Short mmCIF file of C-alpha atoms in Angstrom, two decimals:
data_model
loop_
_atom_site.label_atom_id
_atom_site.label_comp_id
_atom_site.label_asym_id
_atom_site.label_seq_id
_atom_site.Cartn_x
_atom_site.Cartn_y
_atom_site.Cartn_z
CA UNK A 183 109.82 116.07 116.35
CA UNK A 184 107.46 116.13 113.34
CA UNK A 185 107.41 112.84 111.57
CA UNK A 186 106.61 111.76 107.72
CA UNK A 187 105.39 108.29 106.63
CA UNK A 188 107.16 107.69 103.51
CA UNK A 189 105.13 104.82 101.22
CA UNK A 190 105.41 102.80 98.09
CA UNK A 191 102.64 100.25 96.88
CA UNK A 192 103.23 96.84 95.10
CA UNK A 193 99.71 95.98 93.64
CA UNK A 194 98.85 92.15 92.64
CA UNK A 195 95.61 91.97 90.65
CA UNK A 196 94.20 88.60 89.24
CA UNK A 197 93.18 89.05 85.36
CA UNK A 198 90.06 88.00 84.14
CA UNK A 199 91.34 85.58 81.96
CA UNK A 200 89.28 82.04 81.87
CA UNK A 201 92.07 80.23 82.05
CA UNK A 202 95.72 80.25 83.21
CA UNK A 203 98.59 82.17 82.30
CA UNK A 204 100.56 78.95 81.60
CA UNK A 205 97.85 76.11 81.24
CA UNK A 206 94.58 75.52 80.62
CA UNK A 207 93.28 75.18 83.76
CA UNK A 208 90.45 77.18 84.36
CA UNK A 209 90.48 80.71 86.67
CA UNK A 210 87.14 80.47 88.29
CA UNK A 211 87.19 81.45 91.79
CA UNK A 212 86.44 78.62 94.43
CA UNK A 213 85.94 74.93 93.67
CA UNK A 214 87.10 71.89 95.96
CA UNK A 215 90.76 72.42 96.66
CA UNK A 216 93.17 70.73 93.98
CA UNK A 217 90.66 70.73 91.44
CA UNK A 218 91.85 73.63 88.90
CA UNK A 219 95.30 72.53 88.89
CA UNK A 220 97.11 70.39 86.76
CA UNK A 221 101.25 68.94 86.01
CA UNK A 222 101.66 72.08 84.58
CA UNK A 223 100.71 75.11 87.15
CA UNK A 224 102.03 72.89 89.94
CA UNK A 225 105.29 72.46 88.25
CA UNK A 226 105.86 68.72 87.87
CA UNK A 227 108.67 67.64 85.89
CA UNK A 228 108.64 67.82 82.03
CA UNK A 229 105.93 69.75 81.96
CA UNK A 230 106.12 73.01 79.29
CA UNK A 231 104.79 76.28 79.80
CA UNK A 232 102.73 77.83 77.26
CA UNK A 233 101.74 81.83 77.59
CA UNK A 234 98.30 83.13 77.12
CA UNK A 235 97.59 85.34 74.79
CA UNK A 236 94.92 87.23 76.67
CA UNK A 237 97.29 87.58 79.45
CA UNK A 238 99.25 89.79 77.49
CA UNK A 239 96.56 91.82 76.40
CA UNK A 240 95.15 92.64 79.08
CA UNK A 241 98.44 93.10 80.92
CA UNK A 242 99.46 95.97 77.97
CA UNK A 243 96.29 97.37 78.23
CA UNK A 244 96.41 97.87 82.04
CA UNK A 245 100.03 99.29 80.93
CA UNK A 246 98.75 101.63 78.75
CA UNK A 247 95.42 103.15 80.81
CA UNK A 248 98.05 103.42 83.44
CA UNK A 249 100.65 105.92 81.06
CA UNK A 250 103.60 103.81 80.64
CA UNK A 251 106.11 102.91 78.23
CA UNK A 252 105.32 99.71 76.79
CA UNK A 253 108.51 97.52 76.52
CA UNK A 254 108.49 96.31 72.86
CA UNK A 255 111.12 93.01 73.55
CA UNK A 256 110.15 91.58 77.40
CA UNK A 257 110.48 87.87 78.81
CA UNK A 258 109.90 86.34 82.02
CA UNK A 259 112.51 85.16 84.82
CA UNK A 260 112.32 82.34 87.29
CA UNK A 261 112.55 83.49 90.67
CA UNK A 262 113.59 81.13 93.12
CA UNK A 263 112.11 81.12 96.50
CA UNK A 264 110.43 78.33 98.37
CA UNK A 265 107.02 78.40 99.82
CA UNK A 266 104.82 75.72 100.97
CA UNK A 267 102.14 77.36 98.80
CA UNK A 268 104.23 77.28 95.27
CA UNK A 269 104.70 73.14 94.90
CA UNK A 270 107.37 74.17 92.31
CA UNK A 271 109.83 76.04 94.21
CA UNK A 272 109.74 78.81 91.75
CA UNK A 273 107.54 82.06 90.64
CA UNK A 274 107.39 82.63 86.71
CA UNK A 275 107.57 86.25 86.89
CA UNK A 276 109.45 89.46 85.55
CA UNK A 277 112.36 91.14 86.64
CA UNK A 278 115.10 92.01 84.08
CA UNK A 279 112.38 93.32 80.84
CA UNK A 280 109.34 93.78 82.61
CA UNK A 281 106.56 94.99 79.91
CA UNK A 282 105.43 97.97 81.16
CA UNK A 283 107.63 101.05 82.63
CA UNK A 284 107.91 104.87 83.93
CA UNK A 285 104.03 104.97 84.34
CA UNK A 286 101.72 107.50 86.65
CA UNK A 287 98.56 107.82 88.01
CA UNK A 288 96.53 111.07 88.22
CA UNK A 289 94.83 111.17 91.15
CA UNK A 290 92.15 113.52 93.40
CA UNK A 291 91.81 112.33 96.68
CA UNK A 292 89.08 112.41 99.25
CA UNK A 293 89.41 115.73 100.75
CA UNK A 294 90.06 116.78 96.84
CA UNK A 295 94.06 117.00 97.28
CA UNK A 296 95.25 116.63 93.79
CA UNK A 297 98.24 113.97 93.49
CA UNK A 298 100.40 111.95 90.90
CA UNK A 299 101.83 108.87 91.63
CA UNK A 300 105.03 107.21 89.41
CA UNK A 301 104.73 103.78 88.60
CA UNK A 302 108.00 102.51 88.32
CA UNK A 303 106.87 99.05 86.35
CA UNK A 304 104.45 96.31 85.81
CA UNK A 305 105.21 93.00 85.15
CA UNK A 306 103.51 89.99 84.46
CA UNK A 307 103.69 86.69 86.51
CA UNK A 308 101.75 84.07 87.93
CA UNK A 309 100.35 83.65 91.32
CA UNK A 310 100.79 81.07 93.95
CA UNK A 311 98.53 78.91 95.97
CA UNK A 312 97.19 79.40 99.37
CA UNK A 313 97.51 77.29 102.68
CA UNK A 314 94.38 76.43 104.84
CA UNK A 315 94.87 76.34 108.39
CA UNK A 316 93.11 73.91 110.65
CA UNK A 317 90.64 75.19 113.02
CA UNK A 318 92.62 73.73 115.90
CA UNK A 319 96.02 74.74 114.64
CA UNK A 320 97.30 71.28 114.34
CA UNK A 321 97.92 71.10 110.57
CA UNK A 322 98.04 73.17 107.63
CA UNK A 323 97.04 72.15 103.93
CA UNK A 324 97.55 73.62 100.53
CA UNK A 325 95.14 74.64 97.87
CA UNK A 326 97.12 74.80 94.68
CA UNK A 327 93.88 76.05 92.58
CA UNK A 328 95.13 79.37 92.66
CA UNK A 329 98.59 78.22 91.38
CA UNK A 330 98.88 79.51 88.51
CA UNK A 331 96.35 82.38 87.46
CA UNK A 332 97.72 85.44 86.09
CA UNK A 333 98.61 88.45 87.88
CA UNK A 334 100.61 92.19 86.76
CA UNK A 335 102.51 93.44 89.94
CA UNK A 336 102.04 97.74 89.57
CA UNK A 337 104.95 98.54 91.36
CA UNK A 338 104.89 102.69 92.44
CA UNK A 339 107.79 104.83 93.47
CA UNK A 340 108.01 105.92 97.26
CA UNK A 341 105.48 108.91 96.52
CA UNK A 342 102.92 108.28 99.06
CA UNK A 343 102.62 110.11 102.29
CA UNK A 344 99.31 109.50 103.50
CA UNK A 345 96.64 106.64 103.71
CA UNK A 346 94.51 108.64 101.93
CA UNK A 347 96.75 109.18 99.47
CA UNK A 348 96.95 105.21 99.12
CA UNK A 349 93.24 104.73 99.23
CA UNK A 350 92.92 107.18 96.36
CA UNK A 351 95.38 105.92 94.09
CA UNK A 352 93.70 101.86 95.00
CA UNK A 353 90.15 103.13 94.06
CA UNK A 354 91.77 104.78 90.63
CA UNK A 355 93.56 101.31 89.73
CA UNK A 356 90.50 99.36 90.28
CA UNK A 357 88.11 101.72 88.78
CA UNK A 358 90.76 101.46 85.74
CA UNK A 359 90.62 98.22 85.74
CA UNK A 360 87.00 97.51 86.14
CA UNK A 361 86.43 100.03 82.97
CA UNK A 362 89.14 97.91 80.84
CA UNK A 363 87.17 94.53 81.92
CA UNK A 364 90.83 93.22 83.05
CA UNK A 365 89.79 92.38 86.36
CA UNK A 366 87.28 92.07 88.66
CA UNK A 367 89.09 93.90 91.63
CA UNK A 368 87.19 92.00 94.12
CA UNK A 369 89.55 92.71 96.99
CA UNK A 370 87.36 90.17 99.48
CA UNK A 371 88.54 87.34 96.95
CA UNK A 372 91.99 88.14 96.81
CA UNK A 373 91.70 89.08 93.22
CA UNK A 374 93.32 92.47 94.08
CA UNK A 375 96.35 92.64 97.07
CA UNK A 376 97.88 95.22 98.13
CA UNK A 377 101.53 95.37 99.88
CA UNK A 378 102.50 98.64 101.33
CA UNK A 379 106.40 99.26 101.82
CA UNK A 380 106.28 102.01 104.32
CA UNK A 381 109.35 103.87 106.43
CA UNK A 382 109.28 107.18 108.53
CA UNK A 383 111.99 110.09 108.32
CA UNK A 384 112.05 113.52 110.11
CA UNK A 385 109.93 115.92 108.54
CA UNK A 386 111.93 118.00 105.84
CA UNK A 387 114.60 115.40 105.49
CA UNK A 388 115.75 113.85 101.91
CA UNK A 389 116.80 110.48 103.14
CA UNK A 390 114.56 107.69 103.61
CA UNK A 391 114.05 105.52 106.38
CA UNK A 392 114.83 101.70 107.02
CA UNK A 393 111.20 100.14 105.32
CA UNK A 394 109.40 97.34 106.01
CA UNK A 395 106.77 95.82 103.94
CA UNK A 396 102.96 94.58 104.62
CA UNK A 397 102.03 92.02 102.91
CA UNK A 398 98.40 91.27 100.51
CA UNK A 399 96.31 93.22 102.69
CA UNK A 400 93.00 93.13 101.41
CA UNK A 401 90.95 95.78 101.88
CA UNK A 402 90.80 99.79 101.91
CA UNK A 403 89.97 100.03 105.73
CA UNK A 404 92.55 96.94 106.62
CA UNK A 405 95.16 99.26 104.84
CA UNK A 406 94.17 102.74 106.89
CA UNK A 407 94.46 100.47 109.70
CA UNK A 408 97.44 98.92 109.12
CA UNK A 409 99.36 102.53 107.73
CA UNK A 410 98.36 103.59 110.82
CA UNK A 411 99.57 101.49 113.43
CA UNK A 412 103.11 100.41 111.80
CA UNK A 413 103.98 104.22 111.19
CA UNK A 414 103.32 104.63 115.22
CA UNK A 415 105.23 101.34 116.10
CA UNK A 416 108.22 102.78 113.94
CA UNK A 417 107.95 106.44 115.40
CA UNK A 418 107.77 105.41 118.41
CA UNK A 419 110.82 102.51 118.51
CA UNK A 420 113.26 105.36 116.61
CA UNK A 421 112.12 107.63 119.47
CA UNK A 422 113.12 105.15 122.12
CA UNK A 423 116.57 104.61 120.64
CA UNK A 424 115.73 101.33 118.53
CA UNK A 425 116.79 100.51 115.26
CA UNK A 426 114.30 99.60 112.55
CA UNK A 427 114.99 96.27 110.56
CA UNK A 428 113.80 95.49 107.09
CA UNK A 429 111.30 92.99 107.40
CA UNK A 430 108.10 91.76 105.58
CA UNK A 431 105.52 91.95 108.54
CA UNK A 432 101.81 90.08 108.55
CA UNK A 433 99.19 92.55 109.21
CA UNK A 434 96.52 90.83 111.96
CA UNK A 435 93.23 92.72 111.21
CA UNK A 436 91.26 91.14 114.62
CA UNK A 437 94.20 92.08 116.84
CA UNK A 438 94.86 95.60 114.61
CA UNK A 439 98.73 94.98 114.52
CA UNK A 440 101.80 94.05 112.35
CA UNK A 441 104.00 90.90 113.25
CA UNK A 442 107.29 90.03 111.93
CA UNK A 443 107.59 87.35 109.11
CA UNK A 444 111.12 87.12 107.88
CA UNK A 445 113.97 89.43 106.92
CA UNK A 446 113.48 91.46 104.13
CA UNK A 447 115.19 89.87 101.17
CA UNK A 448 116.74 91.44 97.68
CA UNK A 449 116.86 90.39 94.94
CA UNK A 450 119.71 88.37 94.52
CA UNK A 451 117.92 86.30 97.07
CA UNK A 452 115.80 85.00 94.42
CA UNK A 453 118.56 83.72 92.58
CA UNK A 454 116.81 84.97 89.23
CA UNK A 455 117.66 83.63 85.88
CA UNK A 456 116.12 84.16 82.59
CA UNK A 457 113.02 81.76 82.69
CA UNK A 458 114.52 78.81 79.65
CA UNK A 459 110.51 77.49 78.68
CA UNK A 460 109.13 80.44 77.40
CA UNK A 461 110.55 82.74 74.29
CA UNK A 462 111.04 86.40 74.59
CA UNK A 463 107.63 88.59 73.60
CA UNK A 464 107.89 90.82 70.67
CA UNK A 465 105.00 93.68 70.65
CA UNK A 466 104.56 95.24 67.79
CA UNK A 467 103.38 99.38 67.21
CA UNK A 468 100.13 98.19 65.46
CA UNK A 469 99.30 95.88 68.54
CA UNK A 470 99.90 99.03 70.61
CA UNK A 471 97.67 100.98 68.44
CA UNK A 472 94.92 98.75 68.16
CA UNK A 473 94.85 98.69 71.90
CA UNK A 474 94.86 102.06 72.60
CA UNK A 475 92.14 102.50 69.91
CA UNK A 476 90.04 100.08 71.92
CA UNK A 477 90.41 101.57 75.07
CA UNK A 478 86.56 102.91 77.15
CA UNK A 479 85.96 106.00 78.23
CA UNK A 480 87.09 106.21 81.85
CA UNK A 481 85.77 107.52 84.84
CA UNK A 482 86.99 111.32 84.74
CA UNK A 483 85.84 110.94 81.01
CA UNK A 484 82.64 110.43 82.08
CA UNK A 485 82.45 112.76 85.17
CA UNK A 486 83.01 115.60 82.78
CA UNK A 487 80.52 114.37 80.17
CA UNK A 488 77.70 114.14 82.77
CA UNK A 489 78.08 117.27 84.09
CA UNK A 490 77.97 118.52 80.45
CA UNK A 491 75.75 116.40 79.17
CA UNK A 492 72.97 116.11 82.33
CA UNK A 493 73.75 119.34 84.39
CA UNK A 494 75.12 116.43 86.72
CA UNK A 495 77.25 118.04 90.16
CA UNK A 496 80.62 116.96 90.01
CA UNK A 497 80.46 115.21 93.48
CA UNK A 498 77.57 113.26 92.32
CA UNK A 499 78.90 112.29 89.06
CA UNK A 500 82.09 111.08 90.23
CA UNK A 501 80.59 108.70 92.65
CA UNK A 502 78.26 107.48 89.86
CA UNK A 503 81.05 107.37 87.10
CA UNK A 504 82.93 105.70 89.77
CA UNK A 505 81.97 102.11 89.25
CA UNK A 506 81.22 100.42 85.96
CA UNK A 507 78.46 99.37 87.03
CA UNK A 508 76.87 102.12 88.57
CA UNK A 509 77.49 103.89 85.68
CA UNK A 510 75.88 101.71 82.91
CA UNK A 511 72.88 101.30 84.83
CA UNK A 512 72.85 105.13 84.67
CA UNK A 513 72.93 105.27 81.23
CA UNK A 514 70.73 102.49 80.20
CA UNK A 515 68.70 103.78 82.37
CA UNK A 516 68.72 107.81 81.24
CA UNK A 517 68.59 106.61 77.67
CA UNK A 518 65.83 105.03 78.27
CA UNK A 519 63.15 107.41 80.55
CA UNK A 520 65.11 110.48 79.10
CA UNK A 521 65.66 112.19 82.83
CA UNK A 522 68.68 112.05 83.93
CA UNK A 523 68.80 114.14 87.17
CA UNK A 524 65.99 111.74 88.39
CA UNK A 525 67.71 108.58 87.67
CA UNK A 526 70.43 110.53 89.64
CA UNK A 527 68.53 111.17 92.46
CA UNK A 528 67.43 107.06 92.92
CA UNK A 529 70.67 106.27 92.66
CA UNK A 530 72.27 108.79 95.40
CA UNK A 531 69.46 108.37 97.75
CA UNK A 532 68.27 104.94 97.49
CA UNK A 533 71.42 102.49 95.77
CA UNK A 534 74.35 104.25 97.53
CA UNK A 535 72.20 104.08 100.75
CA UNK A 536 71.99 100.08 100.15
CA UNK A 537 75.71 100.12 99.26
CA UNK A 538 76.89 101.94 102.55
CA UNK A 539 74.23 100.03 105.06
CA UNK A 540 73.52 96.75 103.76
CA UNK A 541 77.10 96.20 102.03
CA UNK A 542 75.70 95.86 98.69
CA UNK A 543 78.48 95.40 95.81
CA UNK A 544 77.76 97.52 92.51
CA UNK A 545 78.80 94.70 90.30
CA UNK A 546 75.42 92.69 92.35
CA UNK A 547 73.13 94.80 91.73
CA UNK A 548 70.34 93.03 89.28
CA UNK A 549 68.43 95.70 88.81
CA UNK A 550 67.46 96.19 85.11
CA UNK A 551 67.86 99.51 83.39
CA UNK A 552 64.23 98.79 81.50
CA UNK A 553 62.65 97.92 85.14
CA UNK A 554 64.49 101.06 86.77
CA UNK A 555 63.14 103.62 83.79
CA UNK A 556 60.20 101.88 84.51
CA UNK A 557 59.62 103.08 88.14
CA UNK A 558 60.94 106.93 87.36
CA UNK A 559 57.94 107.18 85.18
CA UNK A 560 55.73 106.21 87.23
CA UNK A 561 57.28 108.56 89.88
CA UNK A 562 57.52 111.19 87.55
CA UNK A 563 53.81 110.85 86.17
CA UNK A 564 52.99 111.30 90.12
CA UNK A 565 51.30 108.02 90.48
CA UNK A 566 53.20 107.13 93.97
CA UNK A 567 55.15 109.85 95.66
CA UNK A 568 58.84 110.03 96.42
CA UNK A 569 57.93 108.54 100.29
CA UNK A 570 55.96 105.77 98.78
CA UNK A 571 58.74 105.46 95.81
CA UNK A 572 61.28 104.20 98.25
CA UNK A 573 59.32 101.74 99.88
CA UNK A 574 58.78 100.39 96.42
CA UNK A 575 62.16 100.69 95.42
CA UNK A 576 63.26 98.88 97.88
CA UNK A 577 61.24 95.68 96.95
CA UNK A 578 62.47 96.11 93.83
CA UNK A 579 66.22 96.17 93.71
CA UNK A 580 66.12 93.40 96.49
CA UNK A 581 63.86 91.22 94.52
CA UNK A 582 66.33 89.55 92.65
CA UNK A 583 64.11 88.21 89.52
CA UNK A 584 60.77 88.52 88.49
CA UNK A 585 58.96 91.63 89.69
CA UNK A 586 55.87 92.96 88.40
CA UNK A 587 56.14 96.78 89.43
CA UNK A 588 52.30 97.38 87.74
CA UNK A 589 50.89 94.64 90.07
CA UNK A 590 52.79 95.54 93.09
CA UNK A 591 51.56 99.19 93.13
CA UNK A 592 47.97 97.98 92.89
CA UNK A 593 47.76 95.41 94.86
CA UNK A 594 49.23 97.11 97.71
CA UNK A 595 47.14 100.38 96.81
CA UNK A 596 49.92 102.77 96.45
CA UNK A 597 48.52 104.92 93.81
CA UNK A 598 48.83 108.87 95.09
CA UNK A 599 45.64 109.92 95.87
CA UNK A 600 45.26 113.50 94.08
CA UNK A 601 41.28 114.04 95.46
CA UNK A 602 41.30 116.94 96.95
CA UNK A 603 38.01 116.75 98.88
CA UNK A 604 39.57 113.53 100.28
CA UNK A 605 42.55 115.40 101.36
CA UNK A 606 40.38 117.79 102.66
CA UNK A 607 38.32 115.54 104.85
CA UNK A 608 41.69 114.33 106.26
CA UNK A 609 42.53 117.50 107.04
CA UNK A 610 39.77 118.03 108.77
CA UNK A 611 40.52 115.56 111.01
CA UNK A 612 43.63 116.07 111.60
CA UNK A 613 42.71 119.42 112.81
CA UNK A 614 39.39 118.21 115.00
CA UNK A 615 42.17 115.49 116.74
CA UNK A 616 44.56 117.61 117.44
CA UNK A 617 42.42 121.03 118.99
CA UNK A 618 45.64 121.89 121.33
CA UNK A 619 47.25 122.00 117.95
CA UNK A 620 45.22 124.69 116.45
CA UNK A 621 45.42 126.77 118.94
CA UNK A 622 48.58 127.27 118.85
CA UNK A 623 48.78 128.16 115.53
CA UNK A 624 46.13 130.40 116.15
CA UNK A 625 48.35 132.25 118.81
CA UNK A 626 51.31 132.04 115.87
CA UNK A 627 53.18 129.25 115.76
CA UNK A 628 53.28 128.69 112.50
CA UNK A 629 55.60 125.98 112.95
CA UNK A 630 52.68 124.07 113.33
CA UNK A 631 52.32 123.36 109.74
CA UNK A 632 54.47 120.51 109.17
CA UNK A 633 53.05 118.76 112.60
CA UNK A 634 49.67 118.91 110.18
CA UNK A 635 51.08 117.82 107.03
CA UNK A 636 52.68 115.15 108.06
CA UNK A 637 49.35 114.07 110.22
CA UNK A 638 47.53 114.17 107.04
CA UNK A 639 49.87 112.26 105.03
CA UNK A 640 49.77 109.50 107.68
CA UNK A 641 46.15 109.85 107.88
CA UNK A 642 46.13 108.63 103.99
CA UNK A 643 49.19 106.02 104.54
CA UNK A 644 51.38 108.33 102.70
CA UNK A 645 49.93 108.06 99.15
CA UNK A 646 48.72 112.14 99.12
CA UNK A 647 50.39 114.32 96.43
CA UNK A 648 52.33 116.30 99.03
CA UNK A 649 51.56 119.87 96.85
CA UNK A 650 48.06 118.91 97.30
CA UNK A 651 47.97 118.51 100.98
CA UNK A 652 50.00 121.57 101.38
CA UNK A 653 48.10 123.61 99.29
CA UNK A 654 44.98 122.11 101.14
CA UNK A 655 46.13 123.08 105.10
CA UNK A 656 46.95 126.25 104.32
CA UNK A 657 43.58 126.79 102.71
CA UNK A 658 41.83 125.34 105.97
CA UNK A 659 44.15 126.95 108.69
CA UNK A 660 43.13 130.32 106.68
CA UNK A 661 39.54 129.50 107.39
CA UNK A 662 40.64 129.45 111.06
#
């Protein structure tokens, strides 16, 4: 039998507020535990709740990049659950009037399948601590700093049917986000979770299957991982006769498996009630319109307007356009050395090669726009070559602070040497080391010719204008 994974997505992500949704405490990531806390994110008695302004903002903003109806009269609901991590027994959240609803995402994904996925709602709420574990497994402590800072939940219909499907739509909410300055996505802090609700049913069948849900898994390949496995586990218990129960199931990313947690529960479960210490929100049409008048220009924006505007490929401009970072050091860059396609080229061959080896982060990066215009015109006035460039390159983006690019080219003597009796002697060499070599070219292997450029370009450390030295072999093999 052919099988279908049927999946729905529940997406936490931490706004970038500096402080609270409910207090004053401050956001930052980190810090000694129990240090950004205070009687009122940790719930003590007689404490009031106060909500953030720029919670709200940047919640309706998120609601609106994301296409949904913004609900003009919302409030917030307790729901009651406990958890060692949440000292006040309770989640300030939304479930009756969430703020944002009957959303979608447009989506291409990897292998360019075009997609779009409904979001059912976003809400607002706050998030709850964390508990470290002792190394020995003797104890467990909480850390109530993160009690507290603000979260939306984007909660998406059951329109997923692939993992790459879900990576796609992931990389399109943070790229969203990142653009909006709402959050810094950073998955490896937590600051953007990801719970995947996923069931199996025959292929061609209407009806879904019994789900279970995977909970805050933290990163794209965790999540391929974990799609993966618990689709086989549930395939293959229907197939031997078992029954699937709704759970919530821990996905273990050393052992590459889901474990039960608890039984799924609903929502009456949660006892909710309307939350009594904060008023309903009112959101006017001229809030909504002086948002939406605010909003960037997003990543497809900007894929189109490169390939307009530079004669940018598509492929290339939507990795480019694909973080906010990457992108504004693009354009800082181009509006500053006025060449776009070789900005491009740096950043394809040299930056996305540090990104995918050496795990750098775009939002790291410290490379200046004036430093990187810098080095293209030097490349571009052919003082170093492109084979010399990247060794230079390198030091640069890694430098991390002061680096005089001027002084670094001469003191290592990396100026291209354009002298073409210089070549030439080199060339000569080349030729009276390797006499085996020539003959064979003589006898018409003209293969041959690379073997001698690259000799030559070794001979003189790599600094040779490479049209030079071509133009000067084949002069010399002609004399042959």
């Amino acid at each position: 039998m052919e099988w279908e994974i049927v999946m729905g997505l529940e997406v936490h992500v931490e706004l970038a507020t500096k402080t609270k949704i409910f207090c004053s405490c401050t956001t930052e990531f980190g810090g000694a535990p129990n240090t950004h806390c205070c009687p009122v994110c940790t719930g003590m008695p007689g404490t009031l709740p106060v909500l953030n302004k720029k919670v709200l903002e940047y919640a309706v903003k998120a609601g609106l990049a994301l296409n949904c109806d913004i609900t003009r009269y919302n409030k917030f609901d307790r729901k009651n659950y406990f958890y060692p991590d949440l000292p006040k027994a309770y989640q300030i959240s939304q479930l009756y009037l969430p703020f944002a609803k009957n959303g979608h995402v447009d989506l291409v994904t990897r292998s360019g399948k075009e997609k779009t996925v409904r979001i059912h709602e976003i809400h607002m709420e706050e998030d709850a601590g964390k508990l470290v574990h002792s190394a020995f497994g003797e104890a467990t402590f909480p850390d109530y700093n993160r009690c507290g800072v603000p979260l939306i939940e984007i909660v998406s219909e059951p329109d997923f049917r692939t993992s790459e499907e879900v990576i796609a739509y992931l990389e399109k909410l943070k790229t969203t986000f990142e653009y909006l300055g709402i959050s810094d996505c950073k998955m490896q802090e937590g600051s953007m979770r990801a719970d995947v609700n996923l069931s199996v049913r025959p292929k061609g069948s209407e009806e879904f299957g019994t789900r279970t849900e995977m909970k805050n898994i933290n990163s794209f390949k965790a999540i391929e991982r974990a799609i993966a496995f618990e689709s086989a586990r549930q395939i293959e218990a229907i197939e031997n006769g078992e029954k699937i129960v709704q759970e919530t199931r821990r996905w273990d990313d050393n052992k590459g498996k889901t474990f039960a947690m608890l039984s799924k529960e609903n929502a009456q479960d949660y006892r909710y009630f309307p939350e009594p210490d904060i008023p309903p929100i009112s959101i006017n049409d001229d809030t909504i319109k002086e948002y939406l008048d605010a909003m960037p220009e997003f990543a497809s924006d900007k894929v189109k307007r490169y390939e307009a505007e530079f004669g940018i490929a598509k492929a290339d401009a939507e990795i480019i356009a694909g973080s906010k970072y990457l992108a504004r050091l693009f354009e800082d860059t181009v509006a500053i050395c006025k060449d776009a396609k070789e900005v491009k080229y740096w950043i394809m061959s040299q930056i996305m090669y540090f990104m995918n080896e050496k795990g750098v982060q775009p939002e790291d990066i410290t490379l200046s726009a004036e430093q990187f215009a810098q080095f293209v015109k030097i490349v571009l006035a052919d003082r170093i070559n492109k084979q010399t460039g990247k060794v230079v390159f390198e030091e640069m983006f890694f430098s991390k602070g002061e680096f005089d690019l001027e002084k670094y080219i001469k003191d290592n003597n990396l100026e291209q040497v354009d002298d073409t009796e210089a070549i030439r002697e080199a060339v000569l060499v080349v030729f009276a080391n390797n006499p085996n070599t020539v003959e064979q070219y003589k006898a018409g292997q003209t293969k041959v010719v690379g073997f001698f450029v690259g000799q030559v370009m070794k001979q003189l450390r790599g600094k040779a204008k490479p049209d030079t030295v071509n133009r000067v072999v084949a002069e010399e093999l002609a004399k042959l």
